[in-house]
Short mmCIF file of C-alpha atoms and ligand atoms in Angstrom, two decimals:
data_model
loop_
_atom_site.label_atom_id
_atom_site.label_comp_id
_atom_site.label_asym_id
_atom_site.label_seq_id
_atom_site.Cartn_x
_atom_site.Cartn_y
_atom_site.Cartn_z
CA MET A 1 0.00 0.00 0.00
CA ASP A 2 1.31 3.47 -0.87
CA ARG A 3 2.16 5.78 1.94
CA ASP A 4 2.76 9.48 2.13
CA GLU A 5 6.02 10.01 4.07
CA THR A 6 5.20 13.60 4.99
CA LYS A 7 1.80 12.72 6.41
CA LEU A 8 3.29 9.67 8.14
CA ASN A 9 6.03 11.66 9.90
CA PHE A 10 3.57 14.37 10.87
CA TYR A 11 1.10 11.86 12.35
CA PHE A 12 3.82 10.26 14.46
CA CYS A 13 5.66 13.42 15.56
CA ASN A 14 6.33 14.09 19.26
CA PRO A 15 6.70 10.42 20.27
CA PRO A 16 6.86 9.23 23.88
CA ALA A 17 10.27 8.18 25.28
CA ASP A 18 9.94 4.43 24.66
CA VAL A 19 8.79 4.15 21.04
CA SER A 20 8.93 6.05 17.76
CA LEU A 21 8.63 5.50 14.01
CA ASP A 22 12.37 4.75 13.88
CA ASP A 23 11.76 1.52 15.82
CA ILE A 24 9.68 0.12 12.97
CA ASP A 25 10.96 -1.68 9.90
CA HIS A 26 8.67 -0.34 7.19
CA GLY A 27 9.57 -3.17 4.88
CA ARG A 28 8.24 -5.79 7.29
CA LEU A 29 4.88 -4.42 8.36
CA PRO A 30 2.01 -6.84 8.93
CA ARG A 31 -0.37 -6.68 5.97
CA HIS A 32 -3.36 -7.39 8.17
CA ILE A 33 -3.70 -6.24 11.79
CA SER A 34 -6.70 -7.32 13.84
CA ILE A 35 -7.87 -5.89 17.16
CA ILE A 36 -10.14 -7.14 19.92
CA MET A 37 -11.22 -3.77 21.29
CA ASP A 38 -11.82 -4.62 24.94
CA GLY A 39 -12.10 -2.71 28.22
CA ASN A 40 -14.59 0.07 27.45
CA GLY A 41 -16.81 -0.86 30.40
CA ARG A 42 -13.92 -0.94 32.89
CA TRP A 43 -12.60 2.37 31.57
CA ALA A 44 -15.96 4.01 32.31
CA THR A 45 -16.62 2.28 35.63
CA SER A 46 -13.19 3.26 36.97
CA ARG A 47 -14.17 6.89 36.34
CA GLY A 48 -17.57 6.53 37.99
CA LEU A 49 -19.26 6.77 34.58
CA ASP A 50 -21.89 4.66 32.88
CA ARG A 51 -20.47 1.86 30.66
CA SER A 52 -21.91 3.69 27.65
CA ALA A 53 -19.40 6.50 28.18
CA GLY A 54 -16.65 3.89 27.69
CA HIS A 55 -18.11 2.77 24.38
CA GLU A 56 -18.32 6.38 23.23
CA ALA A 57 -14.72 7.01 24.30
CA GLY A 58 -13.67 3.86 22.42
CA VAL A 59 -14.75 5.39 19.11
CA LYS A 60 -11.86 7.86 19.33
CA SER A 61 -9.36 5.01 19.68
CA LEU A 62 -10.75 3.28 16.60
CA ARG A 63 -10.60 6.50 14.60
CA GLU A 64 -6.97 7.04 15.65
CA THR A 65 -6.07 3.43 14.86
CA ILE A 66 -7.66 3.66 11.39
CA THR A 67 -5.72 6.85 10.61
CA ALA A 68 -2.46 5.45 12.01
CA CYS A 69 -2.81 2.27 9.92
CA VAL A 70 -3.58 4.28 6.79
CA ARG A 71 -0.51 6.46 7.42
CA LEU A 72 1.67 3.38 7.92
CA GLY A 73 0.35 1.78 4.74
CA ILE A 74 -1.31 -1.25 6.36
CA ASP A 75 -3.49 -3.09 3.78
CA ASN A 76 -6.15 -4.51 6.10
CA LEU A 77 -7.35 -3.64 9.57
CA SER A 78 -10.05 -5.68 11.26
CA ALA A 79 -11.70 -5.00 14.60
CA TYR A 80 -14.12 -6.85 16.88
CA ALA A 81 -16.97 -4.50 17.78
CA PHE A 82 -19.83 -6.82 18.85
CA SER A 83 -19.84 -10.59 19.34
CA THR A 84 -22.67 -13.10 18.92
CA GLU A 85 -22.43 -13.46 22.72
CA ASN A 86 -22.73 -9.72 23.42
CA TRP A 87 -26.55 -9.98 23.02
CA LYS A 88 -26.47 -11.36 26.58
CA ARG A 89 -25.69 -7.88 27.91
CA PRO A 90 -28.43 -5.71 29.44
CA GLN A 91 -30.86 -4.60 26.71
CA ARG A 92 -30.05 -0.97 27.42
CA GLU A 93 -26.35 -1.49 26.67
CA VAL A 94 -27.12 -3.48 23.51
CA ASP A 95 -29.50 -0.76 22.28
CA LEU A 96 -26.95 1.88 23.02
CA LEU A 97 -24.20 0.06 21.13
CA MET A 98 -26.43 -0.47 18.10
CA ALA A 99 -27.34 3.22 18.07
CA LEU A 100 -23.69 4.18 18.54
CA PHE A 101 -22.61 2.03 15.57
CA ALA A 102 -25.12 3.75 13.29
CA LYS A 103 -24.34 7.25 14.56
CA THR A 104 -20.58 6.75 14.37
CA LEU A 105 -20.60 5.30 10.88
CA VAL A 106 -22.59 8.23 9.50
CA LYS A 107 -20.26 10.66 11.26
CA GLU A 108 -17.09 8.91 10.10
CA LEU A 109 -18.03 8.38 6.44
CA PRO A 110 -16.11 11.55 5.42
CA LEU A 111 -13.00 10.00 7.02
CA PHE A 112 -13.48 6.86 4.92
CA HIS A 113 -13.79 9.00 1.79
CA ARG A 114 -10.84 11.24 2.65
CA GLU A 115 -8.57 8.34 3.50
CA ASN A 116 -9.81 6.07 0.68
CA VAL A 117 -10.82 3.36 3.20
CA ARG A 118 -13.09 0.53 2.05
CA LEU A 119 -15.53 -0.82 4.63
CA GLU A 120 -16.37 -4.50 5.03
CA LEU A 121 -18.51 -6.11 7.71
CA MET A 122 -17.92 -9.52 9.25
CA GLY A 123 -20.91 -11.15 10.93
CA ASP A 124 -24.63 -11.69 10.52
CA LEU A 125 -26.03 -8.25 9.79
CA GLU A 126 -29.58 -9.52 9.28
CA ALA A 127 -30.07 -9.79 13.05
CA LEU A 128 -29.20 -6.12 13.65
CA PRO A 129 -31.80 -3.39 14.19
CA GLU A 130 -32.93 -1.96 10.87
CA ARG A 131 -31.29 1.44 11.22
CA THR A 132 -27.92 -0.03 12.15
CA ARG A 133 -28.11 -2.63 9.38
CA LYS A 134 -29.05 -0.04 6.75
CA THR A 135 -26.27 2.30 7.85
CA PHE A 136 -23.71 -0.49 7.53
CA TYR A 137 -24.98 -1.42 4.07
CA ARG A 138 -24.78 2.24 3.08
CA GLY A 139 -21.17 2.44 4.34
CA ILE A 140 -20.22 -0.71 2.43
CA GLU A 141 -21.86 0.58 -0.75
CA GLU A 142 -20.44 4.11 -0.56
CA THR A 143 -16.88 2.90 -0.02
CA ALA A 144 -16.96 -0.11 -2.36
CA ASP A 145 -14.69 1.46 -4.97
CA HIS A 146 -12.14 2.82 -2.50
CA THR A 147 -8.70 1.40 -3.18
CA GLY A 148 -6.81 2.18 0.06
CA MET A 149 -6.95 0.24 3.31
CA THR A 150 -9.81 -2.17 3.99
CA LEU A 151 -11.44 -1.90 7.40
CA ALA A 152 -13.32 -5.10 8.29
CA LEU A 153 -15.58 -4.53 11.28
CA ALA A 154 -16.85 -7.59 13.15
CA VAL A 155 -20.41 -6.95 14.27
CA ASN A 156 -22.67 -9.76 15.48
CA TYR A 157 -19.65 -11.86 14.70
CA GLY A 158 -18.84 -15.26 16.21
CA SER A 159 -16.14 -17.48 14.83
CA ARG A 160 -18.04 -20.72 15.45
CA ALA A 161 -21.13 -19.35 13.70
CA GLU A 162 -18.88 -18.28 10.82
CA ILE A 163 -17.42 -21.79 10.48
CA VAL A 164 -20.89 -23.38 10.73
CA ARG A 165 -22.05 -21.07 7.94
CA ALA A 166 -19.12 -22.08 5.73
CA ALA A 167 -19.77 -25.79 6.43
CA ARG A 168 -23.44 -25.39 5.50
CA GLU A 169 -22.57 -23.58 2.31
CA LEU A 170 -20.17 -26.36 1.30
CA ALA A 171 -22.73 -29.05 2.19
CA GLN A 172 -25.32 -27.29 0.01
CA GLU A 173 -22.88 -27.07 -2.88
CA CYS A 174 -22.12 -30.79 -2.53
CA ALA A 175 -25.84 -31.60 -2.46
CA ALA A 176 -26.37 -29.46 -5.57
CA GLY A 177 -23.51 -31.23 -7.32
CA THR A 178 -21.41 -28.08 -7.81
CA MET A 179 -18.77 -29.24 -5.30
CA ASP A 180 -17.19 -32.61 -4.69
CA ALA A 181 -16.61 -33.46 -1.01
CA ALA A 182 -13.14 -34.72 -1.90
CA ASP A 183 -12.24 -31.23 -3.16
CA ILE A 184 -12.97 -29.49 0.16
CA ASP A 185 -9.64 -28.18 1.43
CA ALA A 186 -8.42 -25.32 3.63
CA ASP A 187 -8.73 -22.82 0.77
CA ALA A 188 -12.33 -23.90 0.10
CA ILE A 189 -13.17 -23.17 3.74
CA ALA A 190 -11.17 -19.93 3.96
CA SER A 191 -12.87 -18.53 0.86
CA ARG A 192 -16.27 -19.00 2.50
CA LEU A 193 -15.34 -17.11 5.68
CA TYR A 194 -16.01 -13.39 6.19
CA THR A 195 -12.28 -12.80 5.80
CA ALA A 196 -12.19 -14.12 2.20
CA ASN A 197 -10.92 -10.72 0.98
CA VAL A 198 -8.69 -9.63 3.85
CA GLY A 199 -7.04 -12.98 4.67
CA ASP A 200 -5.51 -14.04 7.98
CA PRO A 201 -4.14 -11.40 10.35
CA GLU A 202 -0.38 -11.56 10.96
CA LEU A 203 -0.84 -9.59 14.17
CA LEU A 204 -3.69 -9.79 16.70
CA ILE A 205 -3.93 -7.13 19.39
CA ARG A 206 -6.22 -7.50 22.40
CA THR A 207 -6.56 -4.66 24.87
CA SER A 208 -7.39 -4.67 28.60
CA GLY A 209 -5.01 -7.54 29.40
CA GLU A 210 -7.45 -10.38 28.74
CA LEU A 211 -5.79 -13.60 27.55
CA ARG A 212 -8.57 -15.18 25.52
CA LEU A 213 -10.07 -15.10 22.03
CA SER A 214 -13.75 -14.76 22.98
CA ASN A 215 -14.87 -16.58 19.80
CA TYR A 216 -12.87 -14.34 17.46
CA LEU A 217 -11.28 -15.56 14.18
CA LEU A 218 -10.53 -19.07 15.51
CA TRP A 219 -9.60 -20.35 12.04
CA GLN A 220 -7.77 -17.26 10.83
CA LEU A 221 -5.52 -16.81 13.89
CA ALA A 222 -3.87 -20.23 13.54
CA TYR A 223 -0.41 -18.68 13.08
CA SER A 224 -0.92 -15.04 14.06
CA GLU A 225 1.34 -13.28 16.54
CA PHE A 226 -0.51 -12.04 19.64
CA TYR A 227 0.08 -8.74 21.42
CA VAL A 228 -1.88 -8.24 24.63
CA SER A 229 -1.99 -4.63 25.74
CA ASP A 230 -2.76 -3.72 29.33
CA LEU A 231 -4.32 -0.46 28.16
CA LEU A 232 -8.11 -0.32 28.15
CA TRP A 233 -9.46 0.29 24.62
CA PRO A 234 -10.34 3.99 25.15
CA ASP A 235 -6.69 4.56 26.19
CA PHE A 236 -5.25 2.80 23.12
CA ASP A 237 -3.44 5.15 20.76
CA ARG A 238 -1.01 5.36 17.83
CA TRP A 239 1.98 4.77 20.15
CA GLU A 240 0.60 1.54 21.56
CA LEU A 241 -0.01 0.46 17.97
CA LEU A 242 3.68 1.12 17.23
CA ARG A 243 4.65 -0.89 20.34
CA ALA A 244 2.55 -3.79 19.07
CA ILE A 245 4.17 -3.64 15.62
CA LYS A 246 7.64 -3.36 17.18
CA SER A 247 6.92 -6.45 19.29
CA PHE A 248 5.59 -8.29 16.22
CA GLN A 249 8.78 -7.50 14.33
CA SER A 250 10.92 -8.90 17.15
CA ARG A 251 9.26 -12.32 16.95
CA GLU A 252 10.62 -15.33 15.12
CA ARG A 253 7.74 -16.76 13.09
CA ARG A 254 8.37 -20.44 12.50
CA PHE A 255 5.04 -21.82 11.21
CA GLY A 256 5.94 -25.21 12.62
CA GLY A 257 9.28 -25.35 10.87
CA VAL A 258 12.85 -24.62 11.89
CA VAL A 259 14.44 -21.26 11.16
CA SER A 260 17.87 -21.70 9.61
CA LYS A 261 20.52 -19.44 11.11
C1 IPE B 1 -15.46 -3.89 24.59
O1 IPE B 1 -15.51 -3.38 25.87
C2 IPE B 1 -16.61 -3.42 23.72
C3 IPE B 1 -17.63 -4.43 23.44
C4 IPE B 1 -17.60 -5.70 23.76
C5 IPE B 1 -18.79 -3.98 22.71
P1 IPE B 1 -16.35 -4.08 27.00
O2 IPE B 1 -17.74 -3.52 26.99
O3 IPE B 1 -16.27 -5.55 26.89
O4 IPE B 1 -15.59 -3.58 28.30
P2 IPE B 1 -15.26 -4.42 29.60
O5 IPE B 1 -14.52 -5.65 29.14
O6 IPE B 1 -16.56 -4.75 30.24
O7 IPE B 1 -14.40 -3.52 30.41
C1 IPE B 2 -14.99 -9.56 23.08
O1 IPE B 2 -15.04 -8.89 24.27
C2 IPE B 2 -15.94 -8.94 22.10
C3 IPE B 2 -15.58 -7.59 21.66
C4 IPE B 2 -14.52 -6.93 21.99
C5 IPE B 2 -16.52 -7.01 20.78
P1 IPE B 2 -15.97 -9.35 25.48
O2 IPE B 2 -15.76 -8.36 26.54
O3 IPE B 2 -17.35 -9.57 25.01
O4 IPE B 2 -15.35 -10.75 25.85
P2 IPE B 2 -15.40 -11.59 27.21
O5 IPE B 2 -16.84 -11.70 27.60
O6 IPE B 2 -14.62 -10.82 28.22
O7 IPE B 2 -14.76 -12.89 26.87
MG1 MG B 3 -14.99 -6.94 27.62
#
């Protein structure tokens, strides 16, 4: 992905003491970064605020992360916004999140246009309230011909549901005679997942210190590098993103093999 050096240096000027752009090898950036944006509720509660204030504050972190990734020239950014299990939350919080998704997307569409970002959604959108669903479809449509970074937002997303859906699709194709069961391989499954266009993330970031996947990209994360940040999502910023990339670049990725020295 092309990057504008002037804009990049400007966006990352005035770095903190421990990390800066110079710590990053621009030739070895992950092509796909994925984030489990966690800790909004704790961020709000620790300030004596309603959990909703945490979700609202989290929008700023996502906006900053999108811009930072565009500046760096990352091809694909994906982010977990609402899981298939999050419906278990109090109805008020669910309603608020659905309204926030719609409001934020409308507000941020100019950013997508300005930065040439293409929006994709991962998850079952049919189960979302009408206004939220329509706003997402509008965002997807309006940004469909953008050629810069792809942002894949996971909403009403669950990895097991995603794999079940792919299995059903393959079974239907076999029943219809358009697919032979013997031809089902890893690529056949991967191409029926929501990530068909963006591929597997090389780097997964989870905020708020939690060490679990919470039903996120179980198939796609098979060989991803994990970076767990202790920051709560509303406190995540461009510098923590650089720390995650720096950590990623210090890892030895072996994919089950042996690295020759
Ligand atoms: C992540 O923050 C946002 C969503 C799951 C929608 P949480 O709401 O899970 O925040 P914590 O984990 O309760 O602090
Ligand atoms: C995962 O976070 C889902 C999102 C970030 C959208 P949760 O907060 O729902 O996960 P658990 O319940 O702590 O595993
Ligand atoms: Mg959480």
